[in-house]
Short mmCIF file of C-alpha atoms and ligand atoms in Angstrom, two decimals:
data_model
loop_
_atom_site.label_atom_id
_atom_site.label_comp_id
_atom_site.label_asym_id
_atom_site.label_seq_id
_atom_site.Cartn_x
_atom_site.Cartn_y
_atom_site.Cartn_z
CA MET A 1 28.07 -55.15 92.86
CA THR A 2 28.50 -54.19 96.59
CA ALA A 3 28.95 -50.57 97.46
CA LYS A 4 32.47 -49.61 97.89
CA ARG A 5 33.45 -47.94 101.42
CA ILE A 6 36.12 -45.19 100.77
CA LEU A 7 37.81 -43.24 103.46
CA LEU A 8 38.52 -39.93 102.08
CA GLY A 9 41.41 -38.19 103.77
CA MET A 10 41.95 -34.61 103.13
CA THR A 11 45.14 -32.56 103.84
CA GLY A 12 45.94 -28.94 103.50
CA GLY A 13 46.01 -27.49 100.12
CA VAL A 14 43.80 -25.19 97.72
CA ALA A 15 42.58 -28.27 95.97
CA ALA A 16 40.71 -29.28 99.18
CA TYR A 17 37.64 -27.57 97.38
CA LYS A 18 37.72 -30.30 94.92
CA GLY A 19 37.09 -32.81 97.83
CA ALA A 20 33.52 -31.74 97.87
CA GLU A 21 32.88 -32.60 94.17
CA LEU A 22 34.83 -35.80 94.65
CA THR A 23 32.60 -36.78 97.56
CA ARG A 24 29.43 -36.08 95.39
CA LEU A 25 30.85 -38.14 92.48
CA PHE A 26 31.54 -41.14 94.83
CA THR A 27 28.20 -41.00 96.38
CA GLY A 28 26.65 -40.74 93.04
CA GLU A 29 28.37 -43.87 91.98
CA GLY A 30 26.92 -45.48 94.99
CA ALA A 31 29.96 -45.53 97.29
CA ASP A 32 29.97 -45.04 100.89
CA VAL A 33 32.24 -42.00 101.95
CA GLN A 34 33.82 -41.41 105.34
CA VAL A 35 35.87 -38.24 105.51
CA VAL A 36 38.84 -37.58 107.71
CA MET A 37 40.55 -34.06 107.59
CA THR A 38 43.51 -32.71 108.93
CA GLN A 39 43.69 -29.49 110.95
CA ALA A 40 45.23 -27.69 107.79
CA ALA A 41 42.48 -29.27 105.42
CA CYS A 42 39.79 -27.53 107.78
CA ALA A 43 41.50 -24.24 106.96
CA PHE A 44 40.55 -24.57 103.19
CA ILE A 45 37.22 -26.19 103.46
CA THR A 46 35.00 -26.74 106.36
CA PRO A 47 33.97 -30.13 107.84
CA VAL A 48 30.35 -28.99 107.75
CA THR A 49 30.41 -28.99 104.01
CA MET A 50 32.10 -32.36 103.98
CA GLN A 51 29.51 -34.01 106.34
CA ALA A 52 26.59 -32.54 104.33
CA LEU A 53 27.99 -34.05 101.12
CA SER A 54 29.11 -37.54 102.67
CA GLY A 55 26.01 -37.75 104.90
CA LYS A 56 28.47 -38.72 107.79
CA PRO A 57 30.10 -36.86 110.73
CA VAL A 58 33.72 -35.82 109.74
CA HIS A 59 36.64 -36.97 111.88
CA THR A 60 39.42 -34.62 112.48
CA ASP A 61 40.60 -35.57 116.11
CA LEU A 62 42.96 -38.41 116.96
CA TRP A 63 41.23 -38.36 120.60
CA ASP A 64 37.62 -38.44 119.35
CA ALA A 65 35.41 -39.69 122.06
CA ARG A 66 32.61 -40.77 119.72
CA ILE A 67 34.43 -44.00 118.83
CA HIS A 68 33.33 -46.48 121.36
CA ASN A 69 36.81 -47.82 122.44
CA ASN A 70 38.45 -44.30 121.70
CA MET A 71 40.63 -45.76 119.06
CA ALA A 72 39.54 -43.77 116.09
CA HIS A 73 43.09 -44.29 114.36
CA ILE A 74 42.21 -47.92 114.10
CA GLU A 75 38.61 -48.20 114.00
CA LEU A 76 37.60 -45.79 111.24
CA SER A 77 39.59 -47.73 108.53
CA ARG A 78 38.60 -51.17 109.50
CA ASP A 79 35.36 -51.41 107.32
CA ARG A 80 36.93 -49.44 104.30
CA ASP A 81 37.70 -50.92 100.88
CA ALA A 82 40.37 -48.27 100.42
CA ILE A 83 41.85 -44.89 101.89
CA LEU A 84 42.17 -41.96 99.20
CA VAL A 85 44.18 -39.16 100.40
CA ALA A 86 43.05 -36.18 98.08
CA PRO A 87 44.55 -33.55 98.23
CA ALA A 88 47.83 -35.06 99.42
CA SER A 89 50.13 -32.30 100.44
CA ALA A 90 54.01 -32.45 100.06
CA ASP A 91 53.97 -32.53 103.88
CA PHE A 92 51.88 -35.57 104.06
CA LEU A 93 53.62 -37.45 101.50
CA ALA A 94 56.67 -36.96 103.57
CA LYS A 95 55.06 -38.19 106.67
CA LEU A 96 53.65 -41.25 104.87
CA ALA A 97 57.26 -42.03 103.40
CA HIS A 98 58.76 -41.99 106.70
CA GLY A 99 55.98 -43.57 108.83
CA LEU A 100 55.21 -40.57 110.86
CA ALA A 101 51.87 -40.64 112.63
CA ASP A 102 51.18 -37.55 114.56
CA ASP A 103 47.48 -36.92 113.74
CA LEU A 104 44.32 -38.83 112.99
CA LEU A 105 44.85 -39.27 109.17
CA SER A 106 48.57 -40.16 109.14
CA THR A 107 47.76 -42.65 112.10
CA LEU A 108 45.06 -44.29 110.21
CA CYS A 109 47.29 -44.73 106.93
CA LEU A 110 49.94 -46.52 109.19
CA ALA A 111 47.39 -48.75 110.82
CA ARG A 112 45.39 -49.70 107.79
CA GLU A 113 44.71 -53.12 106.27
CA CYS A 114 43.09 -51.72 102.98
CA PRO A 115 44.89 -50.21 99.86
CA LEU A 116 46.02 -46.55 100.14
CA LEU A 117 45.82 -44.28 97.21
CA VAL A 118 47.24 -40.79 97.18
CA ALA A 119 46.44 -37.79 94.77
CA PRO A 120 49.27 -35.24 95.24
CA ALA A 121 48.57 -31.47 95.04
CA MET A 122 51.18 -28.83 95.32
CA ASN A 123 53.19 -26.02 93.64
CA ARG A 124 55.31 -27.33 90.86
CA GLN A 125 58.67 -26.79 92.57
CA MET A 126 57.43 -28.53 95.72
CA TRP A 127 56.64 -31.29 93.43
CA GLU A 128 59.81 -31.45 91.43
CA SER A 129 61.98 -31.12 94.55
CA PRO A 130 64.41 -33.98 95.12
CA ALA A 131 62.96 -34.62 98.64
CA THR A 132 59.48 -35.00 97.23
CA GLN A 133 60.45 -37.03 94.33
CA ARG A 134 62.30 -39.22 96.86
CA ASN A 135 59.40 -39.74 98.91
CA VAL A 136 57.04 -40.48 96.11
CA ALA A 137 59.49 -43.11 94.87
CA GLN A 138 59.32 -44.61 98.49
CA LEU A 139 55.51 -44.57 98.39
CA ARG A 140 55.44 -46.39 95.25
CA ALA A 141 58.04 -48.97 96.53
CA ASP A 142 55.68 -49.48 99.59
CA GLY A 143 52.76 -50.21 97.36
CA ILE A 144 50.92 -47.05 97.72
CA ILE A 145 49.13 -45.95 94.57
CA VAL A 146 50.03 -42.45 93.42
CA LEU A 147 47.41 -40.92 91.24
CA GLY A 148 48.47 -37.94 89.22
CA PRO A 149 49.37 -35.29 89.46
CA ALA A 150 48.49 -33.39 86.39
CA SER A 151 50.23 -30.63 84.55
CA GLY A 152 48.44 -27.11 84.24
CA ASP A 153 47.44 -23.74 85.92
CA GLN A 154 48.27 -23.81 89.42
CA ALA A 155 46.62 -21.58 92.29
CA CYS A 156 49.91 -19.82 93.00
CA GLY A 157 49.78 -18.54 89.28
CA GLU A 158 52.57 -20.75 87.94
CA VAL A 159 52.06 -23.36 85.38
CA GLY A 160 53.60 -26.94 85.62
CA MET A 161 53.37 -30.26 87.25
CA GLY A 162 51.53 -30.55 90.71
CA ARG A 163 47.90 -30.04 89.93
CA MET A 164 45.55 -32.56 91.53
CA LEU A 165 43.70 -34.77 89.01
CA GLU A 166 40.28 -33.57 88.48
CA PRO A 167 37.38 -35.20 90.69
CA ALA A 168 35.86 -37.05 87.86
CA ASP A 169 39.35 -38.61 86.97
CA LEU A 170 40.10 -39.45 90.48
CA CYS A 171 36.67 -41.02 91.10
CA GLU A 172 36.94 -43.12 88.07
CA ASP A 173 40.74 -44.21 88.75
CA VAL A 174 39.71 -45.21 92.39
CA LEU A 175 36.37 -47.29 91.45
CA VAL A 176 38.23 -48.99 88.65
CA ARG A 177 40.89 -50.30 91.11
CA LEU A 178 38.14 -51.21 93.62
CA HIS A 179 35.87 -53.19 91.56
CA GLN A 180 36.43 -56.80 92.08
CA PRO A 181 36.94 -59.64 91.13
CA LYS A 182 39.45 -59.11 88.20
CA VAL A 183 37.45 -61.69 86.06
CA LEU A 184 39.27 -60.49 82.75
CA ALA A 185 42.78 -60.24 84.22
CA GLY A 186 45.36 -60.93 81.60
CA ARG A 187 42.93 -60.63 78.88
CA ARG A 188 43.12 -58.45 75.92
CA VAL A 189 39.81 -56.95 74.83
CA LEU A 190 39.00 -55.26 71.54
CA LEU A 191 35.79 -53.05 71.29
CA THR A 192 34.05 -51.19 68.75
CA ALA A 193 32.02 -48.09 70.14
CA GLY A 194 29.91 -45.25 68.68
CA PRO A 195 28.29 -44.54 65.27
CA THR A 196 30.24 -44.47 61.93
CA PHE A 197 29.97 -41.42 59.63
CA GLU A 198 29.73 -42.21 55.95
CA ALA A 199 30.61 -39.16 53.99
CA LEU A 200 28.56 -38.08 50.96
CA ASP A 201 30.44 -34.86 50.35
CA ALA A 202 32.79 -32.47 51.96
CA VAL A 203 30.27 -31.62 54.64
CA ARG A 204 27.46 -34.19 54.60
CA GLY A 205 27.22 -37.77 55.38
CA VAL A 206 25.08 -40.80 56.67
CA THR A 207 25.40 -41.45 60.43
CA ASN A 208 23.21 -42.53 63.39
CA ARG A 209 22.18 -41.62 66.84
CA SER A 210 24.43 -43.85 68.77
CA SER A 211 26.15 -41.81 71.60
CA GLY A 212 28.95 -44.23 72.22
CA LYS A 213 28.15 -44.28 75.96
CA MET A 214 27.40 -47.97 76.00
CA GLY A 215 30.68 -48.94 74.17
CA PHE A 216 32.56 -46.75 76.55
CA ALA A 217 30.81 -48.15 79.55
CA VAL A 218 31.85 -51.73 78.49
CA ALA A 219 35.42 -50.87 77.96
CA ARG A 220 35.32 -49.27 81.41
CA ALA A 221 33.74 -52.39 82.97
CA ALA A 222 36.28 -54.62 81.05
CA LEU A 223 39.28 -52.43 82.44
CA GLU A 224 37.61 -52.63 86.06
CA ALA A 225 37.68 -56.42 85.57
CA GLY A 226 41.52 -56.21 84.79
CA ALA A 227 41.51 -56.41 80.96
CA GLU A 228 43.89 -54.58 78.57
CA VAL A 229 41.50 -52.75 76.40
CA THR A 230 41.60 -51.11 72.91
CA VAL A 231 38.65 -49.14 71.80
CA VAL A 232 38.01 -48.33 67.97
CA HIS A 233 35.25 -45.65 68.13
CA GLY A 234 33.57 -43.49 65.71
CA PRO A 235 32.83 -39.87 66.04
CA THR A 236 31.44 -39.26 69.76
CA THR A 237 31.57 -36.59 72.48
CA ALA A 238 31.00 -39.22 75.31
CA ALA A 239 33.80 -39.33 77.87
CA ALA A 240 36.32 -42.01 76.94
CA PRO A 241 37.37 -44.39 79.63
CA ARG A 242 40.75 -43.73 81.22
CA GLY A 243 43.26 -46.43 80.76
CA ALA A 244 41.97 -47.63 77.38
CA ARG A 245 43.88 -47.52 74.24
CA LEU A 246 41.79 -45.45 71.86
CA VAL A 247 41.58 -45.50 68.21
CA ALA A 248 39.47 -42.87 66.55
CA VAL A 249 38.00 -43.50 63.07
CA GLU A 250 35.01 -42.17 60.95
CA SER A 251 33.70 -44.46 58.47
CA ALA A 252 32.81 -48.20 58.69
CA ARG A 253 35.62 -49.03 56.35
CA GLU A 254 38.07 -47.17 58.66
CA MET A 255 36.75 -49.05 61.58
CA PHE A 256 37.09 -52.22 59.77
CA GLU A 257 40.81 -51.66 58.95
CA ALA A 258 41.38 -50.65 62.68
CA VAL A 259 39.85 -53.71 63.95
CA GLN A 260 41.85 -55.94 61.68
CA ALA A 261 44.97 -54.19 62.61
CA ASN A 262 44.27 -54.84 66.26
CA VAL A 263 42.41 -57.92 66.55
CA ALA A 264 45.42 -60.47 66.43
CA PRO A 265 46.49 -60.61 69.99
CA CYS A 266 42.93 -60.23 71.47
CA ASP A 267 41.19 -62.91 73.47
CA LEU A 268 37.63 -61.10 73.34
CA PHE A 269 36.11 -58.96 70.46
CA ILE A 270 33.02 -56.78 71.62
CA ALA A 271 31.21 -55.02 68.83
CA VAL A 272 29.11 -52.39 70.36
CA ALA A 273 29.54 -49.88 67.53
CA ALA A 274 26.24 -48.99 65.42
CA VAL A 275 27.98 -49.52 62.19
CA ALA A 276 26.23 -47.78 59.32
CA ASP A 277 25.03 -50.70 57.28
CA TYR A 278 25.30 -48.84 54.05
CA ARG A 279 27.39 -45.88 52.80
CA PRO A 280 26.94 -43.53 49.72
CA ALA A 281 28.22 -45.34 46.68
CA GLN A 282 29.91 -42.17 45.78
CA SER A 283 31.56 -39.77 48.12
CA HIS A 284 32.12 -36.19 46.62
CA GLU A 285 35.16 -34.27 47.39
CA HIS A 286 33.44 -31.00 47.16
CA LYS A 287 30.15 -29.77 48.65
CA LEU A 288 27.08 -30.66 46.37
CA LYS A 289 25.25 -27.81 45.11
CA ARG A 290 21.55 -27.26 45.69
CA SER A 291 19.24 -27.59 42.49
CA ASP A 292 15.55 -28.02 42.03
CA ARG A 293 15.66 -31.44 40.89
CA ALA A 294 15.14 -34.40 42.99
CA MET A 295 18.31 -36.30 44.17
CA THR A 296 18.88 -40.01 44.26
CA ILE A 297 21.62 -41.32 46.59
CA GLU A 298 22.70 -44.74 45.84
CA LEU A 299 24.04 -46.62 48.98
CA THR A 300 26.27 -49.55 48.98
CA PRO A 301 26.74 -52.13 51.81
CA ASN A 302 29.55 -51.77 54.27
CA PRO A 303 31.70 -54.71 55.47
CA ASP A 304 30.32 -56.62 58.30
CA ILE A 305 33.14 -56.17 60.92
CA LEU A 306 31.74 -58.49 63.58
CA GLY A 307 30.83 -61.09 60.79
CA HIS A 308 34.51 -60.89 59.65
CA VAL A 309 36.09 -61.23 62.97
CA ALA A 310 33.61 -64.21 64.05
CA ALA A 311 34.80 -66.08 60.79
CA LEU A 312 38.43 -65.73 61.64
CA LYS A 313 40.28 -69.10 62.26
CA ASN A 314 41.43 -69.08 65.76
CA GLY A 315 39.79 -65.70 66.38
CA PRO A 316 38.84 -64.12 69.61
CA PHE A 317 35.59 -64.84 71.66
CA CYS A 318 32.94 -62.71 69.88
CA VAL A 319 30.06 -60.81 71.56
CA GLY A 320 27.53 -58.73 69.43
CA PHE A 321 25.07 -56.13 70.18
CA ALA A 322 21.81 -55.66 68.59
CA ALA A 323 19.56 -52.63 68.76
CA GLU A 324 16.02 -53.41 67.78
CA SER A 325 12.86 -51.30 67.52
CA ARG A 326 10.44 -54.42 67.83
CA ASP A 327 10.33 -58.27 68.18
CA LEU A 328 13.76 -58.02 70.24
CA ASP A 329 13.85 -61.79 70.81
CA GLY A 330 13.25 -62.89 67.32
CA TYR A 331 15.67 -60.63 65.69
CA ALA A 332 18.29 -61.30 68.23
CA GLN A 333 18.17 -65.05 68.22
CA ALA A 334 18.25 -64.82 64.33
CA LYS A 335 21.16 -62.32 64.41
CA ARG A 336 23.19 -64.59 66.89
CA ALA A 337 22.85 -67.46 64.72
CA ARG A 338 23.57 -65.63 61.50
CA LYS A 339 26.73 -64.17 62.93
CA GLY A 340 27.78 -67.41 64.56
CA ILE A 341 28.52 -65.78 67.83
CA PRO A 342 28.40 -67.20 71.32
CA LEU A 343 26.82 -64.32 72.93
CA LEU A 344 24.50 -61.32 71.80
CA ALA A 345 23.41 -58.40 73.95
CA ALA A 346 20.24 -56.90 72.66
CA ASN A 347 17.96 -53.87 73.50
CA LEU A 348 14.91 -52.00 72.37
CA VAL A 349 16.15 -48.62 71.01
CA GLN A 350 13.06 -46.84 72.56
CA GLY A 351 14.49 -44.89 75.65
CA THR A 352 17.98 -46.14 75.30
CA ILE A 353 19.77 -44.58 72.43
CA GLY A 354 21.66 -41.47 73.77
CA SER A 355 20.25 -42.43 77.40
CA ASP A 356 22.36 -43.03 80.39
CA GLU A 357 20.54 -46.15 81.10
CA ASN A 358 20.10 -49.40 79.30
CA GLU A 359 17.94 -52.72 79.50
CA LEU A 360 19.86 -55.35 77.93
CA VAL A 361 18.82 -58.91 77.32
CA LEU A 362 21.65 -61.46 76.75
CA PHE A 363 21.17 -64.49 74.50
CA ASP A 364 23.56 -67.47 74.54
CA ASP A 365 23.75 -71.07 74.32
CA ALA A 366 21.87 -71.43 77.53
CA GLY A 367 19.06 -69.16 76.38
CA ARG A 368 17.99 -65.72 77.56
CA HIS A 369 19.00 -63.55 80.36
CA ALA A 370 17.36 -60.27 81.01
CA LEU A 371 19.42 -57.65 82.94
CA PRO A 372 17.56 -55.42 85.24
CA ARG A 373 17.23 -51.72 83.91
CA ALA A 374 20.35 -49.68 85.22
CA SER A 375 22.82 -47.23 84.23
CA LYS A 376 25.02 -48.17 81.31
CA LEU A 377 27.94 -48.80 83.44
CA GLU A 378 26.16 -51.17 85.84
CA GLN A 379 24.72 -53.15 82.79
CA ALA A 380 28.03 -53.21 81.34
CA ARG A 381 29.54 -54.74 84.69
CA LEU A 382 26.91 -57.34 84.50
CA LEU A 383 27.59 -58.13 80.93
CA VAL A 384 31.49 -58.27 81.64
CA ALA A 385 30.65 -60.77 84.59
CA HIS A 386 28.58 -62.86 82.01
CA ILE A 387 31.17 -62.92 79.44
CA ALA A 388 33.88 -64.03 81.96
CA ARG A 389 31.63 -67.09 82.93
CA LEU A 390 31.47 -68.06 79.29
CA LEU A 391 35.08 -67.39 78.24
CA PRO A 392 37.00 -70.78 78.22
CA ASP A 393 39.74 -71.13 80.60
CA ARG A 394 43.17 -70.51 79.05
CA ALA A 395 44.89 -72.44 81.55
CA ARG A 396 43.18 -75.43 80.75
CA SER A 397 42.77 -75.05 76.85
CA GLY A 398 46.45 -73.90 76.61
CA THR A 399 45.20 -71.43 73.88
CA ARG A 400 43.03 -68.59 73.28
CA PRO A 401 39.41 -69.18 73.67
CA ARG A 402 37.75 -70.71 70.79
CA ARG A 403 34.79 -69.12 69.01
CA ARG A 404 31.57 -70.98 68.64
CA ARG A 405 31.06 -72.86 65.49
O1 C5P B 501 24.76 -56.72 61.29
P1 C5P B 501 23.71 -56.19 62.42
O2 C5P B 501 23.65 -54.70 62.42
O3 C5P B 501 22.40 -56.70 62.45
O4 C5P B 501 24.40 -56.63 64.01
C1 C5P B 501 24.83 -55.72 64.79
C2 C5P B 501 26.07 -56.06 65.44
O5 C5P B 501 27.06 -56.24 64.47
C3 C5P B 501 26.66 -55.34 66.38
O6 C5P B 501 27.37 -55.83 67.41
C4 C5P B 501 27.57 -54.22 65.54
O7 C5P B 501 28.63 -53.74 66.33
C5 C5P B 501 28.00 -55.23 64.38
N1 C5P B 501 28.22 -54.81 63.14
C6 C5P B 501 29.64 -54.83 62.71
N2 C5P B 501 29.76 -54.30 61.36
C7 C5P B 501 28.66 -54.05 60.69
C8 C5P B 501 27.44 -53.99 61.17
C9 C5P B 501 27.18 -54.39 62.27
O8 C5P B 501 30.46 -55.00 63.31
N3 C5P B 501 28.81 -53.54 59.40
#
């Protein structure tokens, strides 16, 4: 995955302070950020701050002699994968809509070859005004991607539409659009994620330490690759991927029902959830009371969701996960054969459950493929690339991918 090169354009608005956090998030994701600010943006946050966070001199001037051919308006965007203008003021949107080019940033936008994304930020009446709405419609028609705005409290004290999207959301939206290639374009993907919770009584239950982070990372990687994604997830506090359809469930049986209800149109099923293998045979409506006697809880097996989907006639291409505490290869190979699935991603639980990193080993017909230890998102991207190579080509088969027998 090559580092993404982003030109962050900032215009005048109170939300300019969020540009600092946005730059930090982009660089944290391995992106290279070149900041260009308008004069008005410099009234809200200084180029010094933005230079420190991006690690590059900030450009503000159309006539900047530091650029060797003195053509900053052309040169600065040539090596960029995208321009993001955040915040984008009402005035700047108007300039873009009309092709005005009277400062460095507007000139760069007009002379660009790369995609342009804008994150509007303004007072709600400025946003709702017919002129701004006309301009935004024109920008969309011109192929410019408009991210947000959101609704909420505004710096002016009013409440409404016009808040810039939060930096974390903007960072995710931009990177999702930039990650290439779109190896799952047109594919529908169903995922399970997180733990399940099997109620014993009104307050207690059987669960496990799955955080849901890996499942959500795979969902995000599938979205980046152009797929339409539905995630059926158990109880989790992990940040859900933007753009996925989410179905929240609690128990394994609810997860099973939700998977059955959503699997039909899917090309690909990725079972990342740590589904509880057993549930209490009896679930009590009211809280069980303490006593001095020993208590025995009978457990009964839960349905095997992946096993069921893998056995469907004309079902989707199935990918399983296995978390093991020892003999990774032995257990993983046996599990792949038992479930009858083409691909299984396995990891040792030590140091990975709840962590932001993982170290997956993929098992398929061709053998064993160890992925380098990396963030769960990086691992998910590598997994998605691997899956895409195994997925049968629908154009040639004329039907959905067939599962391995
Ligand atoms: O069956 P086992 O837990 O050994 O295999 C793990 C894989 O099966 C994971 O992909 C998990 O999401 C899936 N699974 C499931 N339903 C279960 C148990 C596991 O879908 N009841």
